[in-house]
Coordinates of C-alpha atoms in Angstrom, one line a residue:
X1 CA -11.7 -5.9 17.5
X2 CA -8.0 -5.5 16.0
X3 CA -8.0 -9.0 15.4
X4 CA -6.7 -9.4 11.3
X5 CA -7.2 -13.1 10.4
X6 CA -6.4 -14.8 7.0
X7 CA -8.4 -17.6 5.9
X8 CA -6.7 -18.8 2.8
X9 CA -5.3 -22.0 2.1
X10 CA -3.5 -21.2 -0.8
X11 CA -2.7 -25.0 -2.0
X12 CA -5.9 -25.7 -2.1
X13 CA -6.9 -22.6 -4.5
X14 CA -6.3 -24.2 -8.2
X15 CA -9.8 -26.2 -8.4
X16 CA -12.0 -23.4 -7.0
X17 CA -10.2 -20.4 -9.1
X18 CA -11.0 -23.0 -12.1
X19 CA -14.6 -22.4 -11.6
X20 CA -14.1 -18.9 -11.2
X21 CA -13.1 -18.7 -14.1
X22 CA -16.3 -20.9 -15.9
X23 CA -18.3 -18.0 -14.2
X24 CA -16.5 -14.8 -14.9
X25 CA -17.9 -12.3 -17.3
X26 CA -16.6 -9.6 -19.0
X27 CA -19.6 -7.5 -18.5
X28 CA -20.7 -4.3 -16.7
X29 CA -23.7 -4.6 -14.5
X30 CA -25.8 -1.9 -13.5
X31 CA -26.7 -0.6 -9.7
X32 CA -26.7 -3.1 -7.0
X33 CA -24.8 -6.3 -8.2
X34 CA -23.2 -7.7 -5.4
X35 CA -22.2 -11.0 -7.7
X36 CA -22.3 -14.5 -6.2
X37 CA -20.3 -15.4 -3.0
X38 CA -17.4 -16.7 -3.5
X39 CA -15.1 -19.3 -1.6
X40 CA -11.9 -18.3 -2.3
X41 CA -10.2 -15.0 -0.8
X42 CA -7.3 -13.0 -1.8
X43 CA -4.0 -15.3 -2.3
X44 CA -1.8 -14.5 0.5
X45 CA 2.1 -14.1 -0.3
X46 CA 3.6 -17.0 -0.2
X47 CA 0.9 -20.1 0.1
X48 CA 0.9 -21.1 -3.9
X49 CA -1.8 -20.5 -6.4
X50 CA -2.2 -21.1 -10.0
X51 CA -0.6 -20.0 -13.4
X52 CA -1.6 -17.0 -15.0
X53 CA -5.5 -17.3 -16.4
X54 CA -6.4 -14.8 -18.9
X55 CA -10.5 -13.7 -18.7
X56 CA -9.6 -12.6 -21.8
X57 CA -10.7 -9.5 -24.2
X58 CA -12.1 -7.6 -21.9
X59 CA -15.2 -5.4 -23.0
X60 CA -17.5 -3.5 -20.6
X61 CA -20.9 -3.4 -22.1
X62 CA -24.0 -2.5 -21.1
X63 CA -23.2 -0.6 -17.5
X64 CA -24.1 2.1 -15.7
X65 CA -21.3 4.5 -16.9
X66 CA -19.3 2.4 -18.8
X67 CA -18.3 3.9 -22.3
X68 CA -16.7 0.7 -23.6
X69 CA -13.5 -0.7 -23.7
X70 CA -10.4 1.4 -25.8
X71 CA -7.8 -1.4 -25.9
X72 CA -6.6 -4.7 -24.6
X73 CA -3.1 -5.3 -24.3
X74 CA -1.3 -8.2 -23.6
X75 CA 2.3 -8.1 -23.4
X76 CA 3.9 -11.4 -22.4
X77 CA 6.4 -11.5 -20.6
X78 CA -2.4 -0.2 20.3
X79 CA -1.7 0.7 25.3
X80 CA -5.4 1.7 26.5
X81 CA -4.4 5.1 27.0
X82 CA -2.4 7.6 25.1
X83 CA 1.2 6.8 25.2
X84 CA 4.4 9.1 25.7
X85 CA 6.6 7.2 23.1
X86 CA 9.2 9.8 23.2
X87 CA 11.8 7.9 24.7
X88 CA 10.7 4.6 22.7
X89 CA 13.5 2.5 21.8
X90 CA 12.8 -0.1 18.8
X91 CA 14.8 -3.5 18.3
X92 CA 17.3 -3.0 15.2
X93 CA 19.5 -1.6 13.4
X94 CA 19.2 1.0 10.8
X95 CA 21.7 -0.5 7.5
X96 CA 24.5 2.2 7.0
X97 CA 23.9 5.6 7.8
X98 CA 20.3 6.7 9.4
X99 CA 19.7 9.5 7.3
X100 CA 19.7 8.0 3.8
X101 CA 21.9 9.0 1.2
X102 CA 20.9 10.9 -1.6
X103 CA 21.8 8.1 -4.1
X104 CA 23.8 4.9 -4.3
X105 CA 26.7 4.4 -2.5
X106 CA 29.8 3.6 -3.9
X107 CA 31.0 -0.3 -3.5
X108 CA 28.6 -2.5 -2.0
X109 CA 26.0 0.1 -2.6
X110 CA 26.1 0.7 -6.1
X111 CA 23.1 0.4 -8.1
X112 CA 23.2 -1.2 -11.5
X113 CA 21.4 0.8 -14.6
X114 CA 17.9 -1.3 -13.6
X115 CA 17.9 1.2 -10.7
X116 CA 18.8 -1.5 -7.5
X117 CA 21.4 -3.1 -5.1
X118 CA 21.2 -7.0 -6.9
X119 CA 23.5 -7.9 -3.8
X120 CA 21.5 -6.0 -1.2
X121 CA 24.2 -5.4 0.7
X122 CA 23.3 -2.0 1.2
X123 CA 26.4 -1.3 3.8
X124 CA 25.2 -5.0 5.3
X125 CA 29.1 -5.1 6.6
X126 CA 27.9 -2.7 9.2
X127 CA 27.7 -5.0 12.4
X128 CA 25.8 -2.5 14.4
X129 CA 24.0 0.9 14.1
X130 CA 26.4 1.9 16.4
X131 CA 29.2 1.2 13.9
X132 CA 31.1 4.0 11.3
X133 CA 30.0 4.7 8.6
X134 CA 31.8 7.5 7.2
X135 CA 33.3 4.9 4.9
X136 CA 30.8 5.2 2.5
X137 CA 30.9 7.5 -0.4
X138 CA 28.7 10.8 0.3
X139 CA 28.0 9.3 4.1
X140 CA 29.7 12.2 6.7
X141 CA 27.2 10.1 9.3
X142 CA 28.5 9.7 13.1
X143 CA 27.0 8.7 16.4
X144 CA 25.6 12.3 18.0
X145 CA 25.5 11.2 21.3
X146 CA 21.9 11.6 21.1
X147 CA 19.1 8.8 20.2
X148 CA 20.5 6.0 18.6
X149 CA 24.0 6.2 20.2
X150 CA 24.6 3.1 22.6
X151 CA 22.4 4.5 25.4
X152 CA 19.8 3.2 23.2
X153 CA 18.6 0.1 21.6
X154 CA 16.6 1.0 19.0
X155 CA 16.9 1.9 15.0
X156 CA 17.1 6.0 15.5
X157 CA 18.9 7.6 13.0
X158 CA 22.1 8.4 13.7
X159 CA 23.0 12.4 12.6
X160 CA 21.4 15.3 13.6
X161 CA 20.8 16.0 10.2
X162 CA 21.3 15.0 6.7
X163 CA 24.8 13.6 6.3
X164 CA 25.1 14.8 2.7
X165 CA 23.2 17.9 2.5
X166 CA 23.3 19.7 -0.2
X167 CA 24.3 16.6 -2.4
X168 CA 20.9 15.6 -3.5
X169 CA 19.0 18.0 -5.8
X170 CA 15.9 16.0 -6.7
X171 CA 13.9 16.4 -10.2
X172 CA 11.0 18.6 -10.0
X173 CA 7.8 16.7 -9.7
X174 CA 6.7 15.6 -13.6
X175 CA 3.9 17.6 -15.2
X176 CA 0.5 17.3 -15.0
X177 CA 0.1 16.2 -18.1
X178 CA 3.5 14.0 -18.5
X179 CA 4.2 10.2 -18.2
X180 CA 4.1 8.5 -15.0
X181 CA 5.6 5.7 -13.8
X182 CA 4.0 2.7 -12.7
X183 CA 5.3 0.3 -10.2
X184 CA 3.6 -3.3 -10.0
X185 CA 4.8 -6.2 -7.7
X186 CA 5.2 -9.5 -8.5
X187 CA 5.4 -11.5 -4.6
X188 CA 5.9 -15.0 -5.8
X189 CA 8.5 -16.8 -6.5
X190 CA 8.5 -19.8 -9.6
X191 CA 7.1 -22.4 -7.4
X192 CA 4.3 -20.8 -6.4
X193 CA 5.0 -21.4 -2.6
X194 CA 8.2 -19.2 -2.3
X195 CA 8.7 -15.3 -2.3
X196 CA 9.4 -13.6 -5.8
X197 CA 11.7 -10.4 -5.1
X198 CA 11.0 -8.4 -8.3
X199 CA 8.5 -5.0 -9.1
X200 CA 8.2 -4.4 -12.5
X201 CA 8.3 -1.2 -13.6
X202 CA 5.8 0.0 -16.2
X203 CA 4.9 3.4 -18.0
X204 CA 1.3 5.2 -18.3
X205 CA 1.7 8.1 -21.0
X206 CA 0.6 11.2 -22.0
X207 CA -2.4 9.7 -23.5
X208 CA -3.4 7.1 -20.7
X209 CA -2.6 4.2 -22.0
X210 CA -0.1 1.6 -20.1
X211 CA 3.1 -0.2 -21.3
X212 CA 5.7 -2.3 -19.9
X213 CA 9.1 -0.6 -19.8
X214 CA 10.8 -4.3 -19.5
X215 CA 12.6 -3.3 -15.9
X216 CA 12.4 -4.9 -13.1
X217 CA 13.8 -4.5 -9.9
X218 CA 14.6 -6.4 -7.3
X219 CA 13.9 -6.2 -3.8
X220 CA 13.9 -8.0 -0.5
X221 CA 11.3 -11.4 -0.3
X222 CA 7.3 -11.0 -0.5
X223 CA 7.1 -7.3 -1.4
X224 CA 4.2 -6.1 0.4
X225 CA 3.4 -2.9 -0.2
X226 CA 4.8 0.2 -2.8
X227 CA 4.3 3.8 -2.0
X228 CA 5.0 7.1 -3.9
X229 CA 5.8 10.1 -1.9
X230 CA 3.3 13.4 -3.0
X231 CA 5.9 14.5 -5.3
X232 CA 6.8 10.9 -6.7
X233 CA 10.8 11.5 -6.1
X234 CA 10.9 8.9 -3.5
X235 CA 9.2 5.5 -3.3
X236 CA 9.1 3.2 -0.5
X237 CA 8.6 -0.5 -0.6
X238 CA 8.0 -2.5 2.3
X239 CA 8.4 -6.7 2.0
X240 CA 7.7 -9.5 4.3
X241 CA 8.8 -12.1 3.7
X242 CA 6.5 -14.8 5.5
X243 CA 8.2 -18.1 4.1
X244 CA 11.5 -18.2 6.6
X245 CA 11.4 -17.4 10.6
X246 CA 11.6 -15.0 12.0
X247 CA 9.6 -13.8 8.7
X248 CA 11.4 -10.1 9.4
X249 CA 10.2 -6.9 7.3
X250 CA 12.1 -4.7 5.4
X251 CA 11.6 -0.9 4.0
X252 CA 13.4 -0.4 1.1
X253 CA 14.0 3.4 -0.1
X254 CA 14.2 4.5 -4.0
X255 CA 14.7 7.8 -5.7
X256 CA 12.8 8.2 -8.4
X257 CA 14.0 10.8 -10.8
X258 CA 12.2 12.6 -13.9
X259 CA 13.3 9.8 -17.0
X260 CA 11.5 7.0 -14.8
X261 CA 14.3 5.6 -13.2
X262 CA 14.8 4.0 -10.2
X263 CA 17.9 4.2 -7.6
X264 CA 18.2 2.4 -4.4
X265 CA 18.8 5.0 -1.5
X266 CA 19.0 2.5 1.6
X267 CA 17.1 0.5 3.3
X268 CA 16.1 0.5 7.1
X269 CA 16.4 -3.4 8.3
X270 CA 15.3 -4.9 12.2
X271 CA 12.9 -3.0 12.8
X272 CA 11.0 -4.6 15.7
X273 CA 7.8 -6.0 13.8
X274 CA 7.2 -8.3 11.5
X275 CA 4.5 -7.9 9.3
X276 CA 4.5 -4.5 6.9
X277 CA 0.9 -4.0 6.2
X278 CA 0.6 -0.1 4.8
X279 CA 2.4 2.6 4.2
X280 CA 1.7 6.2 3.9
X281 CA 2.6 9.8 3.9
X282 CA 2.3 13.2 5.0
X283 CA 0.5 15.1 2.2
X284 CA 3.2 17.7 2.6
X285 CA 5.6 14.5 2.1
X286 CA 7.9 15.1 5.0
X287 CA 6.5 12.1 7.0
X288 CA 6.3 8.8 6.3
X289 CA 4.5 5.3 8.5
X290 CA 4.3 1.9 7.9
X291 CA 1.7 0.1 10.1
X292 CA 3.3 -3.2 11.6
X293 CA 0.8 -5.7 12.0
X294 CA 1.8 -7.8 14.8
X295 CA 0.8 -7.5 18.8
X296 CA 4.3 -6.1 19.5
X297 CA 4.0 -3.6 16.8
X298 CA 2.2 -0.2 16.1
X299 CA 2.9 2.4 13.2
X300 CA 6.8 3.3 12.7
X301 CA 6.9 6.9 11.6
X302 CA 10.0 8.1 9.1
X303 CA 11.2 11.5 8.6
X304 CA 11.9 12.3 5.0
X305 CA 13.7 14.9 2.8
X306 CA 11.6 15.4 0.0
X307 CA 13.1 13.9 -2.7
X308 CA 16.5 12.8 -1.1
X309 CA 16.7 10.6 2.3
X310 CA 14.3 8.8 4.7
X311 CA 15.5 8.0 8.6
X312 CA 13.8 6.7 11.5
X313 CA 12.3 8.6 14.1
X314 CA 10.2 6.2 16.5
X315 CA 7.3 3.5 16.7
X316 CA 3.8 4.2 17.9
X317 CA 2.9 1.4 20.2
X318 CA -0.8 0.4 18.6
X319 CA -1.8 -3.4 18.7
X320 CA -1.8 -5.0 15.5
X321 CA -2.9 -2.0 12.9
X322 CA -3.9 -3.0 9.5
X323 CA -4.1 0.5 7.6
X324 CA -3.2 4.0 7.8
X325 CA -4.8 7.2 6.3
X326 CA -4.0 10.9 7.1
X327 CA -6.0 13.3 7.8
X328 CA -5.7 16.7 5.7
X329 CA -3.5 18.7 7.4
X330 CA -1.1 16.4 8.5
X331 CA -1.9 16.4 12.4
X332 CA -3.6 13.4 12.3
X333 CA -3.8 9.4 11.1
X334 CA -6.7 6.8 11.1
X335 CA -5.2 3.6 12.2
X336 CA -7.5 0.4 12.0
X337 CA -5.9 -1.5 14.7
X338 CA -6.0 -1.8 18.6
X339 CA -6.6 -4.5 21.8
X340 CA -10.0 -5.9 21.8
X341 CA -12.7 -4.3 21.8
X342 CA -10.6 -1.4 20.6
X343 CA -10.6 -1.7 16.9
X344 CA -9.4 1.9 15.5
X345 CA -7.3 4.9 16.6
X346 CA -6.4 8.4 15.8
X347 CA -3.0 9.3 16.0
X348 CA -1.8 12.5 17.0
X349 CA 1.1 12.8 14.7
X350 CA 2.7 15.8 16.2
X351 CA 3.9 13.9 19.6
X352 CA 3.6 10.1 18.0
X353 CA 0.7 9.2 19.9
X354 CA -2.4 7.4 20.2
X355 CA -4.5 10.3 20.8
X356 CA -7.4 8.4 21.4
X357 CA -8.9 4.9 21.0
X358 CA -12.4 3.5 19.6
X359 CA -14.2 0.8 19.8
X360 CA -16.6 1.2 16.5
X361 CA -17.4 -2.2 15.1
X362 CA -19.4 -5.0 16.1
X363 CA -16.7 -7.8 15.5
X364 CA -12.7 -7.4 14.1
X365 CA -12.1 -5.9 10.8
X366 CA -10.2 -7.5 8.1
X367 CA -9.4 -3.7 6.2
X368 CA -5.9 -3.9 4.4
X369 CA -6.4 -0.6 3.3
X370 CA -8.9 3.0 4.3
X371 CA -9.5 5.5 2.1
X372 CA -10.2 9.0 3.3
X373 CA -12.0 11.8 1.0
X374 CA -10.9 14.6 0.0
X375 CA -12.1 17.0 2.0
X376 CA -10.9 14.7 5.2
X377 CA -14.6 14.2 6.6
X378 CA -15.4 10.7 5.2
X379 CA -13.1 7.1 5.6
X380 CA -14.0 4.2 3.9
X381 CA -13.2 1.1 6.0
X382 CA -13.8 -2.1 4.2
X383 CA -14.5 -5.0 5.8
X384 CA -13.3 -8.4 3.9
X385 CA -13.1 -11.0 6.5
X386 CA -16.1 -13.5 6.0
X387 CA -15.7 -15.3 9.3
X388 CA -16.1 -11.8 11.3
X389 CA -19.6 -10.7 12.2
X390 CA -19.1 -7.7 10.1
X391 CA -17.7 -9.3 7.3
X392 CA -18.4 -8.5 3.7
X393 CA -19.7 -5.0 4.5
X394 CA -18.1 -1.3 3.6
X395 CA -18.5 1.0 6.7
X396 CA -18.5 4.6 5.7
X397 CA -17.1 6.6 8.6
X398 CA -17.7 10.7 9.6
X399 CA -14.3 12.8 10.9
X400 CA -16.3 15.4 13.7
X401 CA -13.0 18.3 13.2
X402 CA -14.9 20.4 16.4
X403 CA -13.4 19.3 19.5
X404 CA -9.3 19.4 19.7
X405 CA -8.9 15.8 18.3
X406 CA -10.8 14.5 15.3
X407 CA -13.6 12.3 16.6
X408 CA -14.5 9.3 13.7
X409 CA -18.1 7.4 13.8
X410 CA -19.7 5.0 11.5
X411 CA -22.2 7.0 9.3
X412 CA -23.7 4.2 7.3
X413 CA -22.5 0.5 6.6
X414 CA -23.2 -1.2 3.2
X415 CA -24.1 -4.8 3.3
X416 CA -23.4 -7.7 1.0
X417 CA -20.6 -6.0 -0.1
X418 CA -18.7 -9.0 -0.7
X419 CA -14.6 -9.8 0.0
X420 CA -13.7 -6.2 -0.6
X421 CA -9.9 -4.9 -0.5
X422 CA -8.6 -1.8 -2.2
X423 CA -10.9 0.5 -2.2
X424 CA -10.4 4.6 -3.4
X425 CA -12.2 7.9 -3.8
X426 CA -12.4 9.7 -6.3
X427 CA -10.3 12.6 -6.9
X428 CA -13.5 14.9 -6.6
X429 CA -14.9 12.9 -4.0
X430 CA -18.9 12.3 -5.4
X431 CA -17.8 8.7 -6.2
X432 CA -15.7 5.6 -4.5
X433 CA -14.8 2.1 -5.7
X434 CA -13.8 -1.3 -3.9
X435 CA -12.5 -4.2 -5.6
X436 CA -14.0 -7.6 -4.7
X437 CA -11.5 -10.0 -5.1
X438 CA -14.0 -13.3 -4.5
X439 CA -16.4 -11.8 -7.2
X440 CA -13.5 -11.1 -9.5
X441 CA -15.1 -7.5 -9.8
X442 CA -14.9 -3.5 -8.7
X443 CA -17.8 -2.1 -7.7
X444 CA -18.4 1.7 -7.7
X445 CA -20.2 4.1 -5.5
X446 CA -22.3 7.2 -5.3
X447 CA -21.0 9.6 -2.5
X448 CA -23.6 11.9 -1.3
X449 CA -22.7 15.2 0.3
X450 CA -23.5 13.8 3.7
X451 CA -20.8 10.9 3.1
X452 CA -22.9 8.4 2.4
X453 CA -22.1 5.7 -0.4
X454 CA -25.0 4.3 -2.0
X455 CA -24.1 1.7 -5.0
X456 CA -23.6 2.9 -8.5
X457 CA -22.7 -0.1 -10.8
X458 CA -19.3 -2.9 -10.9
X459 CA -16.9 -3.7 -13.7
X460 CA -16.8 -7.4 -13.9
X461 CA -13.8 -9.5 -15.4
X462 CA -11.1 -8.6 -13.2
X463 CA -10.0 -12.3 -11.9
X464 CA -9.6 -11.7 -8.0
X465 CA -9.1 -7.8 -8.0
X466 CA -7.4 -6.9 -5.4
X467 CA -5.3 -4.2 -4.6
X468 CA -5.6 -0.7 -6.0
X469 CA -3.8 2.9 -7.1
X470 CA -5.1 6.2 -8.7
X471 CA -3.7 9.0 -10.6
X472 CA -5.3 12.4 -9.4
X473 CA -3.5 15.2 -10.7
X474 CA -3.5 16.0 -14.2
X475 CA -5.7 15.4 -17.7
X476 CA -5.8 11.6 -16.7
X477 CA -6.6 12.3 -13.1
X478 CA -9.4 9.5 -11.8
X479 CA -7.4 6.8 -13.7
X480 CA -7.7 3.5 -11.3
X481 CA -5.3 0.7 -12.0
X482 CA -6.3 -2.6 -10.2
X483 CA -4.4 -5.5 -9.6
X484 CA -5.6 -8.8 -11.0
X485 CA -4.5 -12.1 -10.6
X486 CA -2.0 -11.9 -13.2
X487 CA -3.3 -8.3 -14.8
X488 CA -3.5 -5.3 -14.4
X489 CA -7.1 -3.2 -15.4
X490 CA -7.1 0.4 -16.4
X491 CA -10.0 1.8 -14.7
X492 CA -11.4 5.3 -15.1
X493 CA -14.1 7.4 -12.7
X494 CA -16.1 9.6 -15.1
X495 CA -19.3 11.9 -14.7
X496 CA -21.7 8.9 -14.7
X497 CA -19.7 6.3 -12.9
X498 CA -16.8 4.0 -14.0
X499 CA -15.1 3.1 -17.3
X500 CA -13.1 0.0 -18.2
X501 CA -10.0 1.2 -20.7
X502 CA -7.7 -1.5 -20.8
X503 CA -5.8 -4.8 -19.5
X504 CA -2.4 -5.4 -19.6
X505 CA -1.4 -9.0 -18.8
X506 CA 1.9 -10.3 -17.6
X507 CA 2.0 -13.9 -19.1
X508 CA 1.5 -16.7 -17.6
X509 CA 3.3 -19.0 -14.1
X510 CA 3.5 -17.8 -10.4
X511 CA 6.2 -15.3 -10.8
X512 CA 3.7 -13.2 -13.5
X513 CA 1.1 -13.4 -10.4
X514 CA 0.4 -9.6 -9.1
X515 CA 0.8 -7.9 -6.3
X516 CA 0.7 -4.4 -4.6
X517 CA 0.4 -1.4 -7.4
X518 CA 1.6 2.1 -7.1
X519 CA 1.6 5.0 -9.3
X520 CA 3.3 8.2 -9.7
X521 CA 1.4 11.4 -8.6

């Protein structure tokens, strides 16, 4: 089933996360550890939770793999059949011009030196896509008769082609060996039960080690989800904010240039969903899709120019997909969604269609995020959702690349496997780690060549680890930065298995409490 189902009464978290803490250790346990079951899932945006709670020094002895810690630092502070979506109209209106501008806009859509539009505006005077908007600075956009003119009712963009082109010259993509920036989202709001708005930005450095950069920047309520493009000149971030009806998503666009700063480009509003789930590209970064997780939604797919704009193109009618991989070579997506007892499609992604629907697990599938491996053969599907029959397990699927359409099955399913969330190869592909948020832990994986994960060791400590991010290019490729409650753990995949490095913690209250994580290529 596509069925996603959130258990977690968020108000009720404080006394439970208490004795979380009495039990969590900073250790490293060796091959197997599942950890105890837990009670208390990942704290969904927007239902409360507790101050910051620090585990404290963290120091990763005596584990499989682990080398020991190098630092602690605090700083305070689905349709049943494929569908022709060609003429697909979507409910909304794309803010100002369709194909975004290379940078801010003058007037309402400046952006201050912290690198976004503190009004939001983002040409919000606009009452229509339909509407003008050569009155922005840099924007030659006008209707093209075409999609998106008032034939149609959805949020296409409106020129046939950049409106500004040749006005954006993006950096070139930062070294291999250079700082990257790190992006970190902070969903709550100071009473615990409202939206926050901010992403902090932080740096990781030539020699690995993280900082805070003291930005912030704001964006729209509940950010969901952050994204880098392959060449880390554009980010997207996707919010929902889930405290105020009709609880609309947004997906806000950034440039990102070579000093690490952020500028709002635009930001495509209305679309017809209303829950953001994942994002992600193209690995030749001229695609982009955000899975909408709601039984009107399906995977909107965004054309961008490296670097310089994003518009939209169409939606992918799928019911209620979770996540979104794709496949080397950019011709096709793993989608975990679909109408029961459909649970997962492939998505050809040269018409924008479900190519073909599966039905491969026993009961729905709580997977926030897949992970494919490198060489596009293996997907990693975990499975969070403890009141499914398939709950607490990590399925471990095959890619068959022999018939015209890649064919997925389940090639081996790990048990006991408990609450798990991010989860990531590693840049070489012989390992794989999943956070488990109940057991405040990652554990890590041994990939054989037939794909099959067998369990290497965990790194305890982590207080409800949740979502994660990886550097793979570079002297610090295999870095792994996960989420914590009010954290952030500098993981790293080496020969033997995984090392601890560091924590960074963001002080204490509900607006220090973390969020998605994202880092630079």
């Amino acid at each position: 089933m596509g069925t996603r189902f959130r258990c977690l009464v968020f108000a009720a978290m404080a006394p439970v996360l208490t004795a979380n803490l009495m039990s969590c250790g900073d250790d490293v346990t060796g091959g197997g550890d599942s950890g105890a079951e837990g009670d208390v899932g990942r704290p969904e945006t927007g239902d409360g939770g507790p101050g910051e709670v620090d585990g404290g020094l963290e120091t990763g002895d005596g584990g499989q793999g682990d080398t020991g810690t190098v630092g602690d630092t605090s700083v305070p502070s689905d349709a049943s059949h494929p569908s022709d979506v060609s003429d697909q109209t979507d409910g909304g209106p794309v803010t100002g011009d369709g194909a975004f501008d290379a940078g801010p806009d003058a007037g309402a859509d400046a952006a201050t030196d912290a690198g976004f539009d503190s009004s939001d505006q983002s040409d919000a005077s606009d009452a229509s896509y339909l509407s003008d908007v050569s009155a922005d600075a840099g924007d030659a956009g006008v209707a093209d008769g075409g999609p998106g003119d008032a034939a149609d009712a959805g949020p296409e963009a409106e020129d046939a082609g950049p409106a500004d082109a040749g006005a954006c010259t993006p950096d070139p993509q930062t070294p291999a060996d250079g700082v990257r920036t790190v992006l970190m989202a902070h969903p709550y709001g100071a009473a615990g039960s409202d939206c926050g708005r901010n992403v902090e930005v932080l740096r990781l450095d030539s020699q690995g080690v993280l900082t805070q950069s003291g930005t912030q920047i704001e964006v729209d309520d509940c950010p969901k989800r952050i994204v880098f493009s392959p060449d880390g000149r554009l980010v997207i971030i996707a919010s929902y904010n889930d405290h105020v009806a009709p609880h609309p998503m947004s997906v806000k666009v950034y440039r990102h240039d070579a000093a690490g700063d952020l500028t709002f480009v635009g930001k495509i509003d209305g679309l017809d969903g209303t829950a953001p789930e994942d994002i992600a590209f193209s690995h030749d970064g001229k695609k982009a899709y955000v899975t909408d997780f709601d039984s009107q939604g399906g995977v909107h797919v965004l054309d961008v120019e490296p670097g310089c704009r994003i518009s939209y193109v169409t939606k992918i009618p799928l019911w209620a997909p979770t996540s979104i991989a794709v496949l080397p070579g950019d011709d096709f997506a793993v989608a975990v969604g679909g109408q029961d007892p459909k649970d997962l499609a492939m998505l050809d992604l040269g018409t924008n269609t479900v190519a073909a629907h599966h039905d491969l697990f026993a009961d729905f599938v709580d997977a926030p995020y897949v992970a494919v491996s490198p060489d596009g053969r293996g997907v990693l599907v975990p499975s969070g959702n403890p009141y499914s029959d398939v709950g607490n397990m990590l399925f471990a699927l095959k890619i068959d690349y022999s018939g015209a359409i890649p064919v997925p099955s389940i090639n081996s399913a790990l048990t006991a496997v408990n609450s798990p969330e991010g989860v990531l190869y590693s840049p070489d592909g012989t390992k794989a780690i999943v956070t488990n948020v109940e057991d405040n832990k990652a554990t890590w994986f041994n990939v054989a060549a037939d794909g099959k994960p067998t369990t290497g060791g965990s790194i305890t400590g982590m207080l409800l680890a949740d979502r994660v991010a990886m550097l793979s290019r570079g002297p610090h490729a295999g870095t792994v930065l996960v989420g914590a409650l009010s954290d952030i753990h500098v993981l790293k995949f080496t020969s033997t298995g995984v090392q601890k490095l560091q924590k960074l913690s963001f002080g204490g209250g509900y607006e220090a409490m973390t969020g998605d994580v994202a880092v630079e290529p």
